XYZ file of C-alpha atoms in Angstrom:
571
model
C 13.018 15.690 60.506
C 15.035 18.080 62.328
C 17.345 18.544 59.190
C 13.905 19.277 57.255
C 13.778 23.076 55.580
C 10.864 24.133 53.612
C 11.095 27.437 51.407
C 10.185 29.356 48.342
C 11.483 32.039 45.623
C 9.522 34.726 45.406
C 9.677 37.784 43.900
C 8.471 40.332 40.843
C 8.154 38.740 37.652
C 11.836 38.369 35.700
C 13.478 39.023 38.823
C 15.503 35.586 38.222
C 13.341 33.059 40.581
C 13.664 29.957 37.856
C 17.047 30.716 36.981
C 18.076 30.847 40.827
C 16.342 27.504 41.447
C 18.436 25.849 38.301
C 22.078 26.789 40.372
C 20.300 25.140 43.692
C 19.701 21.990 41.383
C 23.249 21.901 39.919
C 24.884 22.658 43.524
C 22.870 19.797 45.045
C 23.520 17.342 42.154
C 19.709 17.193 41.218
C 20.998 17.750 37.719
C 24.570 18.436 36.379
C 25.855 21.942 35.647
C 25.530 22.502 31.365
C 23.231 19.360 30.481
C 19.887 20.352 31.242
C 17.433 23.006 30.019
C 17.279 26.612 31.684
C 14.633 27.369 34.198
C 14.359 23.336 34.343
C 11.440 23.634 36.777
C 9.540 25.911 34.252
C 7.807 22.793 32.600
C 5.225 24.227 30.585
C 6.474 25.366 26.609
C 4.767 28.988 27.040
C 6.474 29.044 30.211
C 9.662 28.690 28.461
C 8.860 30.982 25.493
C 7.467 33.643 27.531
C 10.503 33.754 30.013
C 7.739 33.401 32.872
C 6.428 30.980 35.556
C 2.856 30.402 35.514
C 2.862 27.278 37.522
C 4.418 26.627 41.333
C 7.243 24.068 40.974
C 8.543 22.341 44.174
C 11.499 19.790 43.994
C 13.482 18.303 46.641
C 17.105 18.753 47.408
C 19.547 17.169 49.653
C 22.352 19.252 50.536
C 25.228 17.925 53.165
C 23.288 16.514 55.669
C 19.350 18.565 55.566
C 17.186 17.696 53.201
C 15.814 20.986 51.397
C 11.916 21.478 50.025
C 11.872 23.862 47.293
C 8.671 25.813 45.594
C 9.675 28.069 42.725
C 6.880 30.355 42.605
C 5.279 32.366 39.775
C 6.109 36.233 39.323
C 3.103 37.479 37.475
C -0.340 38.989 39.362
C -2.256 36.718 37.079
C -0.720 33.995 39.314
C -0.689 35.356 42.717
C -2.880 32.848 44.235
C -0.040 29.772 43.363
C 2.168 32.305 45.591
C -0.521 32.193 48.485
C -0.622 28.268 48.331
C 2.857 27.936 48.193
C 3.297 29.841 51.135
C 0.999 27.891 53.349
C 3.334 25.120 52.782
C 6.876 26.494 53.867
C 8.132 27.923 57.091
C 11.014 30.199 54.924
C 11.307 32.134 51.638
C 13.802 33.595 49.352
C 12.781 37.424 48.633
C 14.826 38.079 45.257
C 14.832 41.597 43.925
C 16.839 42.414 40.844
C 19.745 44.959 41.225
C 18.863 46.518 37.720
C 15.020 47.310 38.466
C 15.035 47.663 42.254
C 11.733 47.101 44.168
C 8.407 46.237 42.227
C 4.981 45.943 42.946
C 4.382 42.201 43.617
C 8.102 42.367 45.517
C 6.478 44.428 48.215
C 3.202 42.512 47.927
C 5.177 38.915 48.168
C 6.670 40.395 51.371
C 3.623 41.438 52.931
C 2.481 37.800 52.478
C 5.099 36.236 53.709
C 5.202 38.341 56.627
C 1.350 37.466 57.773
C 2.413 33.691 57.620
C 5.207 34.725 59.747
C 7.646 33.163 57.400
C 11.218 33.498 58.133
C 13.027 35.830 55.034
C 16.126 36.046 53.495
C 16.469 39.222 51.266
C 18.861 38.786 48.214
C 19.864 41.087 45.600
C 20.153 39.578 42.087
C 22.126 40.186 38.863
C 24.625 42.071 40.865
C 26.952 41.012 37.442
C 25.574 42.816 35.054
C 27.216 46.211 34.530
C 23.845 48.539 35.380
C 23.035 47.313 38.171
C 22.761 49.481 41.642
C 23.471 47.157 44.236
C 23.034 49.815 46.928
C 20.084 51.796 45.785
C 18.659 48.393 45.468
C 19.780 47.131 48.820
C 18.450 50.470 49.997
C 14.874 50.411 49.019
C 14.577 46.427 50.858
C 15.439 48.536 53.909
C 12.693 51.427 53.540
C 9.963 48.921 51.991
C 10.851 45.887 53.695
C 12.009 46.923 57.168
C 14.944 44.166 56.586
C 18.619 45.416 58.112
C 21.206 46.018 55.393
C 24.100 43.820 56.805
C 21.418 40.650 56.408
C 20.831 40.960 52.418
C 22.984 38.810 50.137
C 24.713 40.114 47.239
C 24.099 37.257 44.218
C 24.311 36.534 40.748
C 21.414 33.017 40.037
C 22.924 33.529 36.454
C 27.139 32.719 36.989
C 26.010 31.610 40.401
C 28.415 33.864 42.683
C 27.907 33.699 46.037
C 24.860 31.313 45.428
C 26.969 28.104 47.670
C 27.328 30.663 50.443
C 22.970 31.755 50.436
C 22.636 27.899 50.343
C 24.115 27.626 53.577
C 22.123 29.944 55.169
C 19.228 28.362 54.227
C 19.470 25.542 56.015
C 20.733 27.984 58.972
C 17.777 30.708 59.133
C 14.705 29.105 58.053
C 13.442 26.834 60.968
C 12.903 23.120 60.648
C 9.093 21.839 60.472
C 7.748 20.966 63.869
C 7.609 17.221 64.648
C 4.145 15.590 65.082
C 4.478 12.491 63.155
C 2.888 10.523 66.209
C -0.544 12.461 65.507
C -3.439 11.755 63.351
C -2.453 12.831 59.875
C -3.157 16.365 58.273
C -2.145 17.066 54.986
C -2.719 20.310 53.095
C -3.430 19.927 49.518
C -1.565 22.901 47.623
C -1.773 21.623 44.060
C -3.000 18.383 41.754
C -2.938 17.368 38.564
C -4.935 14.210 36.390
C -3.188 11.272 35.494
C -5.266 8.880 33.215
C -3.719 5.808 34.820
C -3.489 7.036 38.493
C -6.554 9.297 38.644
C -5.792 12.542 40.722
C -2.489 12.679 42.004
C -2.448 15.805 44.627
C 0.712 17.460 46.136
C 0.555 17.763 49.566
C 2.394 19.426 52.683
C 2.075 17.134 56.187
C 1.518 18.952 58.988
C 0.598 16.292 61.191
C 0.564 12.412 61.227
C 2.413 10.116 58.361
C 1.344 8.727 55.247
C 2.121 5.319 53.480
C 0.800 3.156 50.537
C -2.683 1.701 51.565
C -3.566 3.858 53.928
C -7.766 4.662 54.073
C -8.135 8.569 53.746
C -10.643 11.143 53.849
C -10.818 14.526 51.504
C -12.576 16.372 55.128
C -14.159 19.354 52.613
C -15.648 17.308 50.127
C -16.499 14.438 52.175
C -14.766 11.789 49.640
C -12.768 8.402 50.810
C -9.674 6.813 48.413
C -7.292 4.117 49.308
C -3.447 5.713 48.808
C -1.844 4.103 45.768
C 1.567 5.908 46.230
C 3.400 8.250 48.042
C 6.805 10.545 47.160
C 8.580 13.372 46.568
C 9.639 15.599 44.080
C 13.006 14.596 42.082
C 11.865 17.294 39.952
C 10.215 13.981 38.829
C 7.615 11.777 40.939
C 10.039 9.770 42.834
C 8.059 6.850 44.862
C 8.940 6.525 48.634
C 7.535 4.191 51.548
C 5.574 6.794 53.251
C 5.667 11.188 54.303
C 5.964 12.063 57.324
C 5.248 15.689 59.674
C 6.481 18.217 57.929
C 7.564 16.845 54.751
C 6.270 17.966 51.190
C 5.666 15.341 48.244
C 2.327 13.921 46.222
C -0.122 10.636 47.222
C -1.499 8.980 44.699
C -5.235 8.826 45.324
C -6.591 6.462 42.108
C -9.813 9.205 42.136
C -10.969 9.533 38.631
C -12.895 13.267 39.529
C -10.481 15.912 39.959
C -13.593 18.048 41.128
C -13.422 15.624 44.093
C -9.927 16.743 44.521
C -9.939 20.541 46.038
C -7.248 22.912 46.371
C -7.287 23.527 50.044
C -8.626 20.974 51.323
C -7.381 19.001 54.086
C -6.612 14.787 53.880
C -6.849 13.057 57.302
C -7.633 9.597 58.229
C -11.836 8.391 58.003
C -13.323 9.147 60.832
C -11.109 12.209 62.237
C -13.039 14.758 64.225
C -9.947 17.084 63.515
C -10.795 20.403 61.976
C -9.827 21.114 58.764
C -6.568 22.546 57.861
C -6.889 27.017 57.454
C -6.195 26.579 53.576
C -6.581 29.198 50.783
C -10.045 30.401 49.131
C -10.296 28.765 45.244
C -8.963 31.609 42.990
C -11.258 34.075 42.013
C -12.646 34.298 38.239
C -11.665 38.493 37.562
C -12.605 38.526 33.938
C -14.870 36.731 31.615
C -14.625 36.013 28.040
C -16.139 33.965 25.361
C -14.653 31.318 23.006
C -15.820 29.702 20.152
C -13.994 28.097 17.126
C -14.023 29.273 13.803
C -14.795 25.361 12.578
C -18.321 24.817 14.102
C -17.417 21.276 13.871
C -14.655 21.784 16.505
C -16.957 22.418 19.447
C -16.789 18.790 20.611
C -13.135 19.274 20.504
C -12.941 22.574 22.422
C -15.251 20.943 25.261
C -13.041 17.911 25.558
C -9.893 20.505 25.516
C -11.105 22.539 28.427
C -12.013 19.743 29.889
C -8.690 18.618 30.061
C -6.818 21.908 30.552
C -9.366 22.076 34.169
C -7.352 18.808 35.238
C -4.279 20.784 35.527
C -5.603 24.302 36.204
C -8.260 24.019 38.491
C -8.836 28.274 38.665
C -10.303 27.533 35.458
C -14.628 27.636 34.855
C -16.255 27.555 32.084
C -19.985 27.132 30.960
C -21.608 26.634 27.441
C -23.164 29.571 25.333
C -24.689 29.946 21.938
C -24.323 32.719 19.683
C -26.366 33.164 16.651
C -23.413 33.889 14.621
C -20.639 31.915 16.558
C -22.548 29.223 16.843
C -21.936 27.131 19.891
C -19.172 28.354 22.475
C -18.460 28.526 26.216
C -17.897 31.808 28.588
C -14.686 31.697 30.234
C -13.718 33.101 33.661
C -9.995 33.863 34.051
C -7.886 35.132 37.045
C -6.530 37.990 34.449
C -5.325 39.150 30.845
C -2.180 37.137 30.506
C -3.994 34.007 32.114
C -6.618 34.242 29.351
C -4.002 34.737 26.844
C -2.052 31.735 27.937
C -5.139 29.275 28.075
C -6.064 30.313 24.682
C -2.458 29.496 23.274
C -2.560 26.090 25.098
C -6.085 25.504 23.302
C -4.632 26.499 20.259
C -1.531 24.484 19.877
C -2.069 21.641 22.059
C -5.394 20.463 20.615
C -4.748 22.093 17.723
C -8.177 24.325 18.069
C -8.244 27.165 15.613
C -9.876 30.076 18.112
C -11.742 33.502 18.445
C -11.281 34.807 22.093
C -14.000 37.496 22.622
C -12.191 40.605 24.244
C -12.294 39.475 28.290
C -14.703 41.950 29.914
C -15.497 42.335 33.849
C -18.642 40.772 35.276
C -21.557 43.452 36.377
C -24.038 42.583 39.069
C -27.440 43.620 40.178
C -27.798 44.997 42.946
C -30.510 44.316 45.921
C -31.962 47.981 45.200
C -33.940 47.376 41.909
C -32.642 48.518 38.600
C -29.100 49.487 40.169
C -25.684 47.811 39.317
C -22.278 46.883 40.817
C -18.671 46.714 39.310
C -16.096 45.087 40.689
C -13.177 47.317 42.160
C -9.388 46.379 42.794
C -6.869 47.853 45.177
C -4.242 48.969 42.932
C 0.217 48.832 44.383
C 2.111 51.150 41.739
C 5.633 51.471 42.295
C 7.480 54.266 40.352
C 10.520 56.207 40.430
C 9.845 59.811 41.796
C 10.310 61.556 38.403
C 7.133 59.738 36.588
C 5.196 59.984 39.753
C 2.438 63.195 38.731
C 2.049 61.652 35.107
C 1.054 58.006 36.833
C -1.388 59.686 39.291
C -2.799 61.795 36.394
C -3.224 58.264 34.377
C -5.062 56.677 37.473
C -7.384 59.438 37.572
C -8.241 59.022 34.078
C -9.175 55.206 34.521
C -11.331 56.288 37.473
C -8.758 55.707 40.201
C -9.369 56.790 43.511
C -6.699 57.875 45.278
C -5.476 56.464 48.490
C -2.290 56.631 49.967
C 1.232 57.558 49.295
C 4.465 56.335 50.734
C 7.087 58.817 49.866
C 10.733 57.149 49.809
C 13.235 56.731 46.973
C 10.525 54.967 44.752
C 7.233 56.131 44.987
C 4.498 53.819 46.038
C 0.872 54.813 45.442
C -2.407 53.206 46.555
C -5.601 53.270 44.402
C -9.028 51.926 44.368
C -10.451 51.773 41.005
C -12.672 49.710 38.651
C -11.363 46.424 37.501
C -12.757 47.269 34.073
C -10.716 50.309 33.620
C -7.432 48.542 34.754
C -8.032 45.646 32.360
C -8.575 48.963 29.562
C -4.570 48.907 28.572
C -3.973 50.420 31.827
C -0.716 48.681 32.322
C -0.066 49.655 28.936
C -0.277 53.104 29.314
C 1.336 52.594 32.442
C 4.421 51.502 30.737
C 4.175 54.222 28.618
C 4.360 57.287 30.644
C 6.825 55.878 32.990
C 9.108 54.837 30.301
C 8.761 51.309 31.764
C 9.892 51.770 34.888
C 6.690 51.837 37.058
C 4.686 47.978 37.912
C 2.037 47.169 39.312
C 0.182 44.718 41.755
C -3.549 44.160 42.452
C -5.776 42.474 44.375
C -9.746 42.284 44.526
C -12.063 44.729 47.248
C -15.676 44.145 46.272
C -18.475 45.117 44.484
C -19.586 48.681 44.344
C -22.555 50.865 42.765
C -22.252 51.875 39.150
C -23.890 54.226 37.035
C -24.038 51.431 33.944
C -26.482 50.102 31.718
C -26.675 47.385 28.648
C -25.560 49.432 25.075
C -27.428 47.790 22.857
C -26.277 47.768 18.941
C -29.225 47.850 16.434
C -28.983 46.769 12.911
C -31.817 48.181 11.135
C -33.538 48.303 14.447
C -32.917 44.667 14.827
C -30.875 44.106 18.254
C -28.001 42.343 17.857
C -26.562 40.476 20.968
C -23.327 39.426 20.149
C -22.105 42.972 19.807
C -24.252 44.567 23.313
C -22.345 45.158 26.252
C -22.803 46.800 29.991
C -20.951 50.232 29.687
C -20.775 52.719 32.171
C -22.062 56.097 31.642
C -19.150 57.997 31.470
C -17.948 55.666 29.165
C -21.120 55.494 27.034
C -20.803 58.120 23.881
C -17.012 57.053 23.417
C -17.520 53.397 23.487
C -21.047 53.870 21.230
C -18.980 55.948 18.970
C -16.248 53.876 18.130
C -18.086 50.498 18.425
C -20.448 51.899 15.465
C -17.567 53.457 13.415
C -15.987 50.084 13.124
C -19.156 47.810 12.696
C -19.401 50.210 9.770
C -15.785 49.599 8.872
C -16.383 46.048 8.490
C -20.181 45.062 7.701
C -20.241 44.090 4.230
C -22.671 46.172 2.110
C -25.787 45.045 1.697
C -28.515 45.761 -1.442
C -30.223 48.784 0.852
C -29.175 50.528 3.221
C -28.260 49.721 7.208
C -28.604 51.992 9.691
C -26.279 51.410 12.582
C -27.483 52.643 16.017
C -26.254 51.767 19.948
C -28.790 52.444 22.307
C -28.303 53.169 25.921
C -31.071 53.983 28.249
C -33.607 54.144 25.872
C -32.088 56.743 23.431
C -30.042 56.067 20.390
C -26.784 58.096 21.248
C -24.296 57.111 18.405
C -25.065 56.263 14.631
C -23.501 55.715 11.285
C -25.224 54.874 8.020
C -24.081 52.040 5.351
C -24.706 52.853 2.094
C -26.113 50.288 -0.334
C -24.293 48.913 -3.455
C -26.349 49.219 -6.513
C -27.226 46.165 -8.519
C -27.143 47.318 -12.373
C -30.325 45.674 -13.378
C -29.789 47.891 -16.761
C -26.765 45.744 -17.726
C -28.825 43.009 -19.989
C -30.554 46.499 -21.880
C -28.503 47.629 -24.738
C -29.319 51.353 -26.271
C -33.473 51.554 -26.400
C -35.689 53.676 -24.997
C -34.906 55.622 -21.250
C -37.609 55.028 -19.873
C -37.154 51.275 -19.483
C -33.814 51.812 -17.659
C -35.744 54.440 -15.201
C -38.588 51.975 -15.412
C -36.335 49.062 -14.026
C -34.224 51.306 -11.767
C -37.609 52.323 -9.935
C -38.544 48.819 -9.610
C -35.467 47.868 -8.436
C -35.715 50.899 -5.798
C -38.966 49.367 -4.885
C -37.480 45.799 -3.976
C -35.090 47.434 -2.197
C -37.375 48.819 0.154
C -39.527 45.785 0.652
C -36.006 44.037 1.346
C -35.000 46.600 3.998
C -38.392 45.684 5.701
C -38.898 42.342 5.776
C -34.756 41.408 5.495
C -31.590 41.105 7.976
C -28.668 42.374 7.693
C -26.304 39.786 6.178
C -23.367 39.941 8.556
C -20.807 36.951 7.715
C -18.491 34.904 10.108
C -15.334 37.274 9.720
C -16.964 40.428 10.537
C -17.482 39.086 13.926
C -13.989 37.875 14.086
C -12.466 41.335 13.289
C -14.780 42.877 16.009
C -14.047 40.735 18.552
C -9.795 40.798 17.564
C -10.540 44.747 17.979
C -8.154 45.168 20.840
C -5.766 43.382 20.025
């Protein structure tokens, strides 16, 4: 094992991590150069489309005579915690940093990582080919941010692959072999798993300690659970069956378990009966925001339970528990690790099972406090990188979306630290954030805690008639402007009704935003032709009559779509 090297790529989102990993494949004849798929490790299809990696990919590698354990690692925030897993698993990573954008939020906060673990890095500059790129600016900022000395970062290009054979080499030069302890009692960290309906949960797994083979009795120590090993191996990219793993190697075991609940993220395999401690892991990812979905066919929900159901086997950050709306029908609340991860589950819903969707607008979770009648919001520490020039318009920005101002780190970009509310940040912050820094400035966030709020529940009234589906917490800064708004558009696109509707949002006891839906008039005087007046005023102020008893004793017909072009509001 003393040829052994385990690494990952990590780096900002579209820095070039998948398309690096593809020339590593090719140089080590894993695949030949021109007959496979780009980013070949990017499995998923909305990986593909999106030009993203949402999902850790690790694939083994042999190159001269070490054997090399890869993990191409997702870029986006969303996915942060695949980064964490993967680097409990390697003694070495790759930092890549594109030569055209220079140092980005989730660079800096990949580094920081890796340096806690005390991972050996190798700093590389990317797309040094393409004709705007700054090589030294770039090379630069990894010395400010990153500490790293300037003679030590390579120069590369993952896309023609120059001077890719040369960082090879130095892999298996710099990053330290695994220590050897295959004579001890096995430990195995379990960094991801997925279902297979013949196999039951198959779960990836870095040895630290001990060997593995085919029959072996284990022990899930977290959970408590026993399996017999069906299978061992490694990653070809494919499953590729071996006789056992040993110390320091990375591959899957088969474990036949039908539950992947049973199966944990983190959790440590060792033989029955250990007294060995488990394994420091990772903490399961963190639902950020919630949302509800429901499907626009009430006879799909059947389908969208066995869906999630499925999607859980594969992404186990996923939780989900069933709702009922009175106009939805039945549905299930969603909690996601971010925007773009709710986005993507609701595309895999939609085109792998075929589901035809509505995704309620994600929204933070509020909390009660111990202190009666108070609430809590959740808060994020917010990374912005930005180039010097768009510096006062994104610290005016923060302050808008209740940012709380930290720190600043004053080189050639500009880094700024921020507390502020998740719910404000998940508001088209990075939108806006794009906007006034002309796309230059990113962003990288992690969760603090739970903090006081002045919030209550808005509640919308039709005709003094709460309406749940359409109530929300909102905090009181927030209140008149989201009232406003959220009546003007229920007015927009409530159908009119025989009498009038009075739309009202109510928060803390007072109405504080209304509009008023005018009726359509019925012409009951249609069937009357010439004739006396008085029997058209005589049916008009019956009809005015009925109207009234209708507005008292009726509800407000509000049909499926209206809820569907509320809910699609910010899109």
């Amino acid at each position: 094992m003393k040829n052994l090297r385990n690494f990952a790529i990590i780096a900002h989102v579209d820095h070039g991590k998948s398309t690096l990993a593809d020339r590593f494949l090719e140089l080590t004849d894993v695949v030949s150069p021109g007959k496979h798929e780009e980013q070949l490790l990017d499995r998923n299809p909305i990986s593909r489309e999106r030009g993203i990696t949402i999902k850790l990919a690790p694939v083994q590698m042999a190159y001269k005579e070490f054997i090399l354990n890869l993990i191409d690692t997702p870029g986006h925030v969303d996915f942060s915690y695949e980064v964490d897993r993967t680097l409990s698993c390697v003694e070495g990573v790759i930092l890549l940093v594109d030569a055209t954008k220079g140092i980005q939020a989730q660079t800096i906060s990949n580094a920081y990582k890796a340096l806690e673990k005390n991972l050996t890095i190798i700093p590389i500059v990317n797309k040094i080919d393409l004709p705007h790129a700054d090589v030294e600016k770039t090379k630069s900022q990894m010395v400010d941010f990153l500490g790293v000395k300037k003679d030590t970062i390579f120069e590369i290009s993952a896309k023609t692959g120059l001077h890719v054979p040369e960082l090879l080499e130095s892999i298996s030069k710099k990053i330290l072999s695994p220590p050897q302890k295959t004579e001890e009692p096995l430990q195995a960290l379990i960094f991801d798993s997925y279902y297979d309906p013949h196999r039951g949960v198959i779960a990836f797994v870095r040895i630290f300690t001990g060997k593995v083979k085919r029959g072996d009795s284990l022990l899930l120590l977290q959970q408590g659970v026993s399996f017999d090993v069906l299978e061992t191996g490694i990653f070809a990219p494919e499953l590729k069956a071996n006789e056992s793993l040993g110390a320091g190697e990375i591959g899957y075991i088969v474990t036949n378990l039908k539950d992947i609940h049973k199966v944990r993220v983190g959790d440590t395999i060792t033989v029955k009966k250990s007294d060995l401690p488990p394994l420091p892991g990772y903490k399961k990812a963190q639902s950020m925001v919630y949302a509800s979905i429901f499907t626009t066919d009430t006879n799909d929900y059947l389908n969208l339970k066995k869906a999630l159901e499925k999607l859980y086997l594969n992404d186990s950050s996923l939780e989900f528990t069933g709702i009922h709306s009175k106009a939805l029908g039945a549905g299930f609340r969603v909690g996601f690790l971010g925007l773009l991860h709710a986005d993507v589950v609701r595309e895999r819903l939609e085109r792998e099972h075929d589901l035809s969707l509505v995704l309620t607008p994600p929204k933070v979770e509020y909390r009660k406090a111990e202190k009666q009648g108070e609430i809590m919001e959740p808060y994020v520490k917010l990374l912005i990188v930005t180039p010097r020039e768009y510096m006062a318009d994104v610290m005016r920005l923060s302050e808008q979306h209740r940012g709380v101002f930290i720190t600043m780190d004053n080189k050639n970009q500009i880094t700024l630290t921020y507390e502020m509310p998740l719910s404000e940040m998940i508001t088209d912050f990075f939108d806006d954030l794009k906007s006034v820094s002309s796309g230059f400035a990113s962003l990288d966030w992690e969760f603090l805690e739970y903090r006081n709020v002045s919030a209550d529940k808005m509640t919308i009234l039709l005709n003094e008639e709460p309406i749940e589906e359409f109530s929300e917490v909102v905090v009181a800064e927030r209140a008149y402007e989201t009232a406003s708004k959220l009546v003007k558009k229920l007015r927009e696109i409530i159908p009119r009704q025989q009498y009038e509707v009075k739309i009202q949002a109510r928060y803390k006891g007072k109405i504080i935003a209304s509009e008023r839906l005018s009726p359509f008039r019925k012409d009951v005087t249609q069937k009357l032709y010439g004739g006396d007046r008085t029997r058209k005023d005589k049916l008009l102020k019956k009809q005015k009559a009925g109207k009234k008893k209708m507005k008292l004793v009726g509800r407000v017909e509000i049909p499926k779509e209206a809820f569907l072009k509320l809910f699609k509001r910010s899109d």
